[in-house]
Coordinates of C-alpha atoms in Angstrom, one line a residue:
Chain A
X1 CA 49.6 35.3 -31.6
X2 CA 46.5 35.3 -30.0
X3 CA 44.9 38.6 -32.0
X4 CA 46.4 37.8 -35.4
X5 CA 44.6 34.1 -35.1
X6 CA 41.6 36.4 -34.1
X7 CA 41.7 39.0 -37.2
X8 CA 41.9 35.7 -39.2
X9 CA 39.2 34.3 -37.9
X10 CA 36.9 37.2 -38.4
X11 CA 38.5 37.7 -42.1
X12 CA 37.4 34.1 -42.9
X13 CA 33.6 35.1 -41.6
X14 CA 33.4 37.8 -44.1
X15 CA 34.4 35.5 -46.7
X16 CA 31.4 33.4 -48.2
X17 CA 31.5 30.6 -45.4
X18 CA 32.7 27.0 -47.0
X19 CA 30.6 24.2 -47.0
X20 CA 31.5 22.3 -43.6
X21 CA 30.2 25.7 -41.8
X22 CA 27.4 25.9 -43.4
X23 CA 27.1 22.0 -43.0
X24 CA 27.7 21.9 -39.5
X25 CA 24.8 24.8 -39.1
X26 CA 22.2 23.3 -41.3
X27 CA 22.3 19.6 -39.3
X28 CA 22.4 21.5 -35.8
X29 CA 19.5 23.2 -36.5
X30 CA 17.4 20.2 -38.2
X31 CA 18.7 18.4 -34.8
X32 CA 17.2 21.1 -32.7
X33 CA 14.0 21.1 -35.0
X34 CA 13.7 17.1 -34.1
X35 CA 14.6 17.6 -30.5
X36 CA 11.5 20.4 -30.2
X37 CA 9.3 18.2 -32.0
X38 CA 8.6 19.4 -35.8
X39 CA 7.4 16.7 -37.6
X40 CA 9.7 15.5 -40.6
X41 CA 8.2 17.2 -43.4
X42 CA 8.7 20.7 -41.8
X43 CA 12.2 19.5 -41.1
X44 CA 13.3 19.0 -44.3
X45 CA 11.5 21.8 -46.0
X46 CA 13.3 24.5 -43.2
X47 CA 16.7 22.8 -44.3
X48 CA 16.4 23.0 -48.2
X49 CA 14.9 26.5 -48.0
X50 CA 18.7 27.9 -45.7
X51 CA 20.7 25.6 -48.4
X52 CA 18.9 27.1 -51.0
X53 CA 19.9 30.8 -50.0
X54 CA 23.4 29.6 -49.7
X55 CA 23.6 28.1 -53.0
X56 CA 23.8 24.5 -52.0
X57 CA 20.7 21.8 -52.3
X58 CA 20.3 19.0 -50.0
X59 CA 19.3 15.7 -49.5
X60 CA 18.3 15.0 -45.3
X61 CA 17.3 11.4 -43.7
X62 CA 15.6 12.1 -40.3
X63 CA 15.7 9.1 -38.0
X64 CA 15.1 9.0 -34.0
X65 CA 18.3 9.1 -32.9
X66 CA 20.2 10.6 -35.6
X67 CA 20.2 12.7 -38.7
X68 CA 21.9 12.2 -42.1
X69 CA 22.4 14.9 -44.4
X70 CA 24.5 15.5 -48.2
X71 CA 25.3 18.5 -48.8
X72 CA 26.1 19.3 -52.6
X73 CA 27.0 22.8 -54.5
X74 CA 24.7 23.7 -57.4
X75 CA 27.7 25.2 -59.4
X76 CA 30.2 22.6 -58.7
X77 CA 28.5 19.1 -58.1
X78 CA 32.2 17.6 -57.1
X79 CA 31.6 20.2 -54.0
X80 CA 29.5 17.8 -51.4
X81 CA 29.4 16.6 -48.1
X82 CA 27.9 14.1 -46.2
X83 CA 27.3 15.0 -42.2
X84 CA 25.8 12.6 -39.4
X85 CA 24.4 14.5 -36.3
X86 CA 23.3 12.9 -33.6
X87 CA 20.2 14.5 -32.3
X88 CA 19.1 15.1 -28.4
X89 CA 16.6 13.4 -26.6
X90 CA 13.1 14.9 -26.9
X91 CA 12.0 18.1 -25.0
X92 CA 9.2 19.4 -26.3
X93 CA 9.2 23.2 -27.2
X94 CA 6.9 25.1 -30.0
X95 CA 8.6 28.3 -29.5
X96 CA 12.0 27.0 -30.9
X97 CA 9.9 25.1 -33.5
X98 CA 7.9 28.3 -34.6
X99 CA 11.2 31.0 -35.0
X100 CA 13.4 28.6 -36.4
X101 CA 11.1 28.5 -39.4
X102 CA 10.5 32.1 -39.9
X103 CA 14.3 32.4 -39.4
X104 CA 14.5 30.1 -42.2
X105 CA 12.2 32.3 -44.5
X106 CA 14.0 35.4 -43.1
X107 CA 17.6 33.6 -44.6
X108 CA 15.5 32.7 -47.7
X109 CA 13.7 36.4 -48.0
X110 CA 16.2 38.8 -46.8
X111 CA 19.6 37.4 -47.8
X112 CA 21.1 37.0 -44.5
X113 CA 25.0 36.9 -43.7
X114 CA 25.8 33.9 -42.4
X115 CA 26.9 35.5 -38.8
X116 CA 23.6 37.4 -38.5
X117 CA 22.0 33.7 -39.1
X118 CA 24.3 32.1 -36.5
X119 CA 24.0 34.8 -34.0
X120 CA 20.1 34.7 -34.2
X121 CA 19.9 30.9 -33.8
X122 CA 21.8 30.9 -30.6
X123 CA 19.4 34.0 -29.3
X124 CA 16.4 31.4 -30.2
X125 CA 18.2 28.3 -28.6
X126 CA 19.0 30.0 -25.2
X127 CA 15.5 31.5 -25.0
X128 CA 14.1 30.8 -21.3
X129 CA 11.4 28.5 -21.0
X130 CA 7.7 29.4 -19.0
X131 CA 8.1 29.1 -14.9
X132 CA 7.7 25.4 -14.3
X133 CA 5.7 26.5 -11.1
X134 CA 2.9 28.2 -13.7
X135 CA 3.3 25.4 -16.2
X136 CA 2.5 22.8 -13.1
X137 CA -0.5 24.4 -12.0
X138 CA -2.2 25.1 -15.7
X139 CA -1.6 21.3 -16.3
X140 CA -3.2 20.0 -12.8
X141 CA -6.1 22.4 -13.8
X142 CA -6.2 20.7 -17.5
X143 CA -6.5 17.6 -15.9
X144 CA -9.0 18.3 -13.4
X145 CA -11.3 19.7 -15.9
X146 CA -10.6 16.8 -18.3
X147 CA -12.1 14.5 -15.5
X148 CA -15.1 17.2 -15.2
X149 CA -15.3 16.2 -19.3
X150 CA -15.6 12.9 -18.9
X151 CA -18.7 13.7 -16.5
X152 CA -16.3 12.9 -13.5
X153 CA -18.1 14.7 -10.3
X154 CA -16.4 17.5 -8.0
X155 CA -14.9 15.2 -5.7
X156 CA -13.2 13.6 -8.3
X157 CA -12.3 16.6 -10.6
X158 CA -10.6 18.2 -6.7
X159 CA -8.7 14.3 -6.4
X160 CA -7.4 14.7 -10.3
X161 CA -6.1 18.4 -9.5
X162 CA -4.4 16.7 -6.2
X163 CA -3.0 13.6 -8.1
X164 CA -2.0 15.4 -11.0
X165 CA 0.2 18.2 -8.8
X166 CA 1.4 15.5 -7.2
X167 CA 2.5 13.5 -10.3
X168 CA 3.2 16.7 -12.6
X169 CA 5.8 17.5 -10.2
X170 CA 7.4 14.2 -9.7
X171 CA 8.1 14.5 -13.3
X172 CA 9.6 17.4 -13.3
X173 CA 11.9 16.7 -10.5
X174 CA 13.1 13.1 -12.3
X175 CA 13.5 14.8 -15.5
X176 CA 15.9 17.1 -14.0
X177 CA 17.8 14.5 -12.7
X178 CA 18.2 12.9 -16.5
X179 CA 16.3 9.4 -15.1
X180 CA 15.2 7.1 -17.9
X181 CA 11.9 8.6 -19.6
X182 CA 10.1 5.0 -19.3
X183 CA 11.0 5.2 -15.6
X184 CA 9.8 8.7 -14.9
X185 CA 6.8 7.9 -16.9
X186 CA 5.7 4.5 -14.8
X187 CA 6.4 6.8 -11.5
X188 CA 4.3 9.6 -12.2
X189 CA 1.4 7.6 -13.1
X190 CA 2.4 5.6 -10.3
X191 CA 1.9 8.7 -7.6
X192 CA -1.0 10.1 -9.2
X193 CA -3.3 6.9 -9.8
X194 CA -2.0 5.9 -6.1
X195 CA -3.8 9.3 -5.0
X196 CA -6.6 9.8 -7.4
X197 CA -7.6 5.7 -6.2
X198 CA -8.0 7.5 -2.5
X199 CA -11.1 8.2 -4.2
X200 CA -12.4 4.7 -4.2
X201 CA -10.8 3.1 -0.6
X202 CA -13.0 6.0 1.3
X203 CA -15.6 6.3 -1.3
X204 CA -16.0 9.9 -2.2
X205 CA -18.6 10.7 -4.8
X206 CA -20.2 8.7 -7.3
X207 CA -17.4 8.3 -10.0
X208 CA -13.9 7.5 -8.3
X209 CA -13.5 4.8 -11.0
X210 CA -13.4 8.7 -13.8
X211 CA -10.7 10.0 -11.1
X212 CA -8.9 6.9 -11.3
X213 CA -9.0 6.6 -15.0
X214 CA -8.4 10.7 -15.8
X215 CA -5.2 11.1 -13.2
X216 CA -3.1 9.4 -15.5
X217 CA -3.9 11.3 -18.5
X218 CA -1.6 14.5 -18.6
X219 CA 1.2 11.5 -19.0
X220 CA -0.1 10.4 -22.7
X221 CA 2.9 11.8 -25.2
X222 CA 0.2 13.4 -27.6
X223 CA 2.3 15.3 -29.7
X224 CA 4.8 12.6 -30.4
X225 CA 1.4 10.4 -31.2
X226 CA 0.2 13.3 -33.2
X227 CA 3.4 13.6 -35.2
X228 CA 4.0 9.5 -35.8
X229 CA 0.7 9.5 -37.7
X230 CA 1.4 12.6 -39.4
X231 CA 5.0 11.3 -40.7
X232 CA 3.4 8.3 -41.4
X233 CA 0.8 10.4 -43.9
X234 CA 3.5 12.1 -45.8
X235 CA 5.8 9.3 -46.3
X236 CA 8.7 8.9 -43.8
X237 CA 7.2 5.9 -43.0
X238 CA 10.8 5.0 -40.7
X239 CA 10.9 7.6 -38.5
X240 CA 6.8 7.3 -37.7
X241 CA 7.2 4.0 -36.6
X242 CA 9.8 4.8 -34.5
X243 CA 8.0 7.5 -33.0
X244 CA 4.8 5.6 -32.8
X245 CA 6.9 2.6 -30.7
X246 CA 8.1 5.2 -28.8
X247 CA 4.9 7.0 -27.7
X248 CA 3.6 3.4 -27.2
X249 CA 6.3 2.1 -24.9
X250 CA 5.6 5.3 -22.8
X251 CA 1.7 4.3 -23.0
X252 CA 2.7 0.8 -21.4
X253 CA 4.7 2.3 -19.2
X254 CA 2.0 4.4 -17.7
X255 CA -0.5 1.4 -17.6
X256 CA 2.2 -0.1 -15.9
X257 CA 2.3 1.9 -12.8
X258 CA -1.2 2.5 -12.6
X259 CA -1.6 -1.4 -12.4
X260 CA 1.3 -1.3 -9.9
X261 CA -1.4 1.3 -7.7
X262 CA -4.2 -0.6 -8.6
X263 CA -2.3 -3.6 -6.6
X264 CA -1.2 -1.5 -3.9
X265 CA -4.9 -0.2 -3.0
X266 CA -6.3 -3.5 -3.4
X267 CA -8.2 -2.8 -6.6
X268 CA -7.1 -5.5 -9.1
X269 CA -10.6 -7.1 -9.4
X270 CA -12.8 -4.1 -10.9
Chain B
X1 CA -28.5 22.4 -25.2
X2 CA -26.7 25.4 -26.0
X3 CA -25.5 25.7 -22.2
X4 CA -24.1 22.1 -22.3
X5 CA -22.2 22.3 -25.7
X6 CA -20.6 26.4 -24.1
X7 CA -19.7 24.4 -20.7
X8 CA -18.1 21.1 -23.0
X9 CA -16.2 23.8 -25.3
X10 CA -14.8 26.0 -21.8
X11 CA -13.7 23.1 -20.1
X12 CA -11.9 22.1 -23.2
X13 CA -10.0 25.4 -23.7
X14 CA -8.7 24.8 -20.0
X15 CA -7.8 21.1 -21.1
X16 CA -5.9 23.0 -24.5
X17 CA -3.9 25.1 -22.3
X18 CA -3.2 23.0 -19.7
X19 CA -1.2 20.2 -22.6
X20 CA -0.5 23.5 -24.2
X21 CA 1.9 24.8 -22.1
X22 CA 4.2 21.6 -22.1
X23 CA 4.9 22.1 -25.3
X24 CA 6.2 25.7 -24.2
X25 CA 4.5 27.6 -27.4
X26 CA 4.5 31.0 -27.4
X27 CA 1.4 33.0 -25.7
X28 CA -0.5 34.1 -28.7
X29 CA -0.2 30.6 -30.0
X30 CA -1.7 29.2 -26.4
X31 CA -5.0 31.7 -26.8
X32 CA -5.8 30.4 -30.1
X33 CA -4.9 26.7 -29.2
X34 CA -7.5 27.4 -26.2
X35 CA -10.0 28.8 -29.0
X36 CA -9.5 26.3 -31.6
X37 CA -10.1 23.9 -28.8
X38 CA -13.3 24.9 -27.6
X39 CA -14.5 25.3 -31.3
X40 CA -13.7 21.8 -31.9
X41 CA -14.4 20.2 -29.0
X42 CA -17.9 21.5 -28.3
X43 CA -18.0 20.7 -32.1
X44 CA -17.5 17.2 -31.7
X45 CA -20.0 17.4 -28.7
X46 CA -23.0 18.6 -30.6
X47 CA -22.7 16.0 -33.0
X48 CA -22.6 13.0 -31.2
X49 CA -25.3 14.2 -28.9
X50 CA -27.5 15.8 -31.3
X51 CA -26.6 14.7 -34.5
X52 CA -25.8 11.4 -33.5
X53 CA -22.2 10.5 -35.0
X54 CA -20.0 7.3 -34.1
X55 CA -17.4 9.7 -32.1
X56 CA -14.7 8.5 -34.3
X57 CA -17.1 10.2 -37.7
X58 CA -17.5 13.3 -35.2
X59 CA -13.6 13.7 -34.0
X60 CA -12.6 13.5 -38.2
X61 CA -15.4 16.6 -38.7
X62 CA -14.1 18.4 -36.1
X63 CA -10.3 18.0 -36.6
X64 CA -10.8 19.0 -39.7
X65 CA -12.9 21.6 -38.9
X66 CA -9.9 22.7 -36.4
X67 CA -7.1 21.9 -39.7
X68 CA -8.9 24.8 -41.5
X69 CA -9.5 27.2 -38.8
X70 CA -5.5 27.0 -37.7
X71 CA -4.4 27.6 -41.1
X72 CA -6.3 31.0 -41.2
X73 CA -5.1 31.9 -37.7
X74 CA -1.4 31.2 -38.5
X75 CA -1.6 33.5 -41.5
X76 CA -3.0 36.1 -39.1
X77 CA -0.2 35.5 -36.2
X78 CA 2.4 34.2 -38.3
X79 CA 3.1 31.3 -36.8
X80 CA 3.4 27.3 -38.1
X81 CA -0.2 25.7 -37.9
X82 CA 0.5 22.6 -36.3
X83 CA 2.0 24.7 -32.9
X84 CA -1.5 25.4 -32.4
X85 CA -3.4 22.8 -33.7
X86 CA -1.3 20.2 -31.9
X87 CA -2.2 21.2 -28.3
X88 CA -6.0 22.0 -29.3
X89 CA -6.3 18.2 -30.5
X90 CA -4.9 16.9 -27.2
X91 CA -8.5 17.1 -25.0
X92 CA -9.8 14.5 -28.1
X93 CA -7.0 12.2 -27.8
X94 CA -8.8 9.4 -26.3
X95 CA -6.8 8.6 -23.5
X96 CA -9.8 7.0 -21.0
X97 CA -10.4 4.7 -24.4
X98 CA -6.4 3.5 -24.2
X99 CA -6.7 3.2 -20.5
X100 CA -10.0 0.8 -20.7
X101 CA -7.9 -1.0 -23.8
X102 CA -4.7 -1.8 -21.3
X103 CA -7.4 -2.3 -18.3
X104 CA -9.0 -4.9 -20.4
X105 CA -5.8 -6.8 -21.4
X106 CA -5.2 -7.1 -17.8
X107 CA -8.0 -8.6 -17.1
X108 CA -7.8 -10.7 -19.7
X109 CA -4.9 -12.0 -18.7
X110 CA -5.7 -12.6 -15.0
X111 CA -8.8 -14.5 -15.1
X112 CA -9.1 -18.2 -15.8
X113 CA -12.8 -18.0 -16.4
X114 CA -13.3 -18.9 -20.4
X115 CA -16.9 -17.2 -20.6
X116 CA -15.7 -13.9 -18.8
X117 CA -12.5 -13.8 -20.6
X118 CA -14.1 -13.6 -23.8
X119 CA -16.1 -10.7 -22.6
X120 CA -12.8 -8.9 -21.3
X121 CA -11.2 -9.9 -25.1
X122 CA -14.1 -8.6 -26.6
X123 CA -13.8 -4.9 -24.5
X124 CA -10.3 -5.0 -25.4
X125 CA -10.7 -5.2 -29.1
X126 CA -13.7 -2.7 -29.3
X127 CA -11.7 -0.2 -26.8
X128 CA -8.3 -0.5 -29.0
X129 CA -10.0 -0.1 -32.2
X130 CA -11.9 2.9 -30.9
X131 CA -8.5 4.5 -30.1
X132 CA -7.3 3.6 -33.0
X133 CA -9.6 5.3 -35.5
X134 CA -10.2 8.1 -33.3
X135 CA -5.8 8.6 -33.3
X136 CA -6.0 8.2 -37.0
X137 CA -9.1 10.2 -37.6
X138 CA -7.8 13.6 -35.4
X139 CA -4.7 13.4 -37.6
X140 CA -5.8 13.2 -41.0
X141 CA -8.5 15.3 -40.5
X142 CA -6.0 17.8 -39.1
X143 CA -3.9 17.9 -42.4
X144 CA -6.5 17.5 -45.4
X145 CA -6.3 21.2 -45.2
X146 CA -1.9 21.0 -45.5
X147 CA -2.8 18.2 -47.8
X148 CA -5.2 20.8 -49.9
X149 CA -3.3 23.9 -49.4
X150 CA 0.7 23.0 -49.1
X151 CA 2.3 26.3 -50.1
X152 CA -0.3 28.2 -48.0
X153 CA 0.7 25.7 -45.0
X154 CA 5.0 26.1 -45.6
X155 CA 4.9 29.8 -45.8
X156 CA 3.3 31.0 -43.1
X157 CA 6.4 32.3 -41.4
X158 CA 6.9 33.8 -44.1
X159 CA 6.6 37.8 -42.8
X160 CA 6.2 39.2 -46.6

């Protein structure tokens, strides 16, 4: 029973696939697109460019928590489907971003079978991310030299590597655990102002108030910022704002627990 | 003058791949971040200090400056611009400008004093304008060049 449903199976993947597979396909990889951070422009254009190739065109709403897509057959306009996919919450990742729009072009350039397509976006989905020991230590260094930008001295640029390890790293263990983003955010900014403040209970150097300020920083969402404004530009005007209120609630969030050290170390009245 | 625009530019490129590497791009895409970073960065640098911009007038120049560069490079390394134009903006995104912005509505909200308060309103609406215009000019200066050249920008990962 088993091996006859099998041979069928694999008889029906050398067919042309129907439209709910190649539905099904097309939204999980514009979800996976919105979940590494494309902006919507690039989403859409991925997505038309595969239903292109497959003879299909497509029309593709992209909001935050969800996406909507019709699917229609150029030949046969009776031939359509409408799909919504609910997406994932946001992990950034470029990598993902970057092959799944060159495997677009390769389905759009080289003709593709729809297996070789499926099998190559699970290889790019599974791909392992960089050591989050490496990634914690490149970002403390970012941050301490951001503090040396803002013409913060070398007591302050050694607190903002200290305070950022510190908070990098309570990020990435909350995260792990699936806490609420605005929570993790309001924590990690919590730890690392609470440290980088050291700076101005014992006096070190001339600029603690640069520490204080700078620790905080790895923690602004720039690339969500980045991408509200750019949505904004080219016309999905809905799902900018709602990426804009999101980066902004995670802003708050970070002023938030800064205030919250600020209290703590007795420096509310700077 | 030319050592203090190289040291703004290098400290930059450590900034670029510090937020790079969040973002988990791949590793060519982090080297020319780091580059386009220190490009526009010490860019931005020079002209405030030497051609004496508004820093919102100098971050548009160079974000644009960076929008042009990154389509070239992603033709080169096949790659989408914005994986590497992205990260490169993040050491302009003017994060101590928000922070003195939320400090100031604090403040603004704790005192009872009317003369200081409106001094504390008045660095909270230059500080959240700032940030503002600086957001808004790193982003569209960062995409006249998709704006310009749209085909050239979507086909990129295009290996032919």
């Amino acid at each position: 029973m088993f091996f006859k449903q099998n041979s069928m199976i694999n008889q029906t993947n050398q067919k042309e696939p129907n439209i709910q597979e190649i539905a099904d396909l097309l939204t999980d990889i514009a979800a996976e697109l919105m979940t590494s951070g494309a902006h919507t422009m690039r989403i859409i254009q991925n997505i038309s460019r595969m239903a292109a190739t497959f003879g299909y065109f497509i029309e593709l709403s992209v909001f935050q928590q969800s996406i909507m897509m019709t699917i229609t057959n150029k030949e046969d306009q009776l031939n359509r489907l409408t799909l919504i996919k609910k997406t994932k919450p946001l992990l950034l990742n470029f990598t993902i971003v970057s092959d799944l729009s060159s495997l677009s072009w390769d389905t759009f350039d080289k003709n593709l079978t729809f297996e070789e397509i499926i099998n190559r976006f699970h290889d790019i989905v599974v791909q392992k991310r960089m050591s989050r020991w490496l990634v914690l230590l490149l970002v403390s260094c970012a941050n301490a030299s951001f503090c040396a930008l803002f013409k913060g001295d070398i007591y302050g640029v050694g607190l903002v590597f200290l305070a950022t390890l510190a908070g990098f790293f309570t990020r990435q263990e909350m995260i792990k655990k699936h806490i609420n983003h605005l929570i993790v955010f309001s924590t990690s900014a919590f730890v690392a102002s609470l440290l980088a403040g050291l700076g101005y209970v014992f006096h070190w150097g001339i600029t603690p108030e640069i520490a204080l300020a700078s620790s905080v920083l790895f923690l602004i969402p720039g690339v969500p910022l980045i991408n509200s404004i750019l949505d904004i530009i080219e016309g999905h005007v809905l799902t900018g704002i709602a990426r804009l209120v999101n980066a902004s609630s995670l802003i708050v969030c970070i002023a938030l627990g800064l205030f919250v050290s600020m209290l703590i170390l007795g420096l509310e009245k700077l | 003058m030319i050592h203090l625009i190289l040291i703004d530019g290098s400290l930059a490129a450590i900034a670029a791949i510090g937020f790079a590497v969040i973002s988990n791009p791949s590793r060519k895409a982090i080297a020319v971040s780091a580059l386009l970073a220190a490009i526009g960065h010490g860019l931005r640098f020079a002209l405030i200090h030497y051609a004496m911009l508004d820093i919102s007038m100098a971050t548009f120049v160079a974000a644009s400056c960076i929008g042009l560069l990154s389509i070239l490079f992603a033709r080169i390394i096949h790659c989408p611009a914005e994986v590497f134009s992205f990260p490169s903006l993040l050491p302009m995104i003017p994060g101590l400008f928000a922070y003195r912005t939320i400090l100031g509505l604090i403040k603004f909200m704790r005192t009872a004093d009317v003369i200081k308060s409106q001094g504390f309103m008045l660095d909270f609406v230059h500080n959240g304008l700032t940030t503002l215009f600086i957001l808004f000019a790193l982003v569209v200066g960062v995409s006249l060049p998709v704006l310009f050249f749209p085909k050239t920008s979507f086909s990129v990962t295009r290996k032919y």
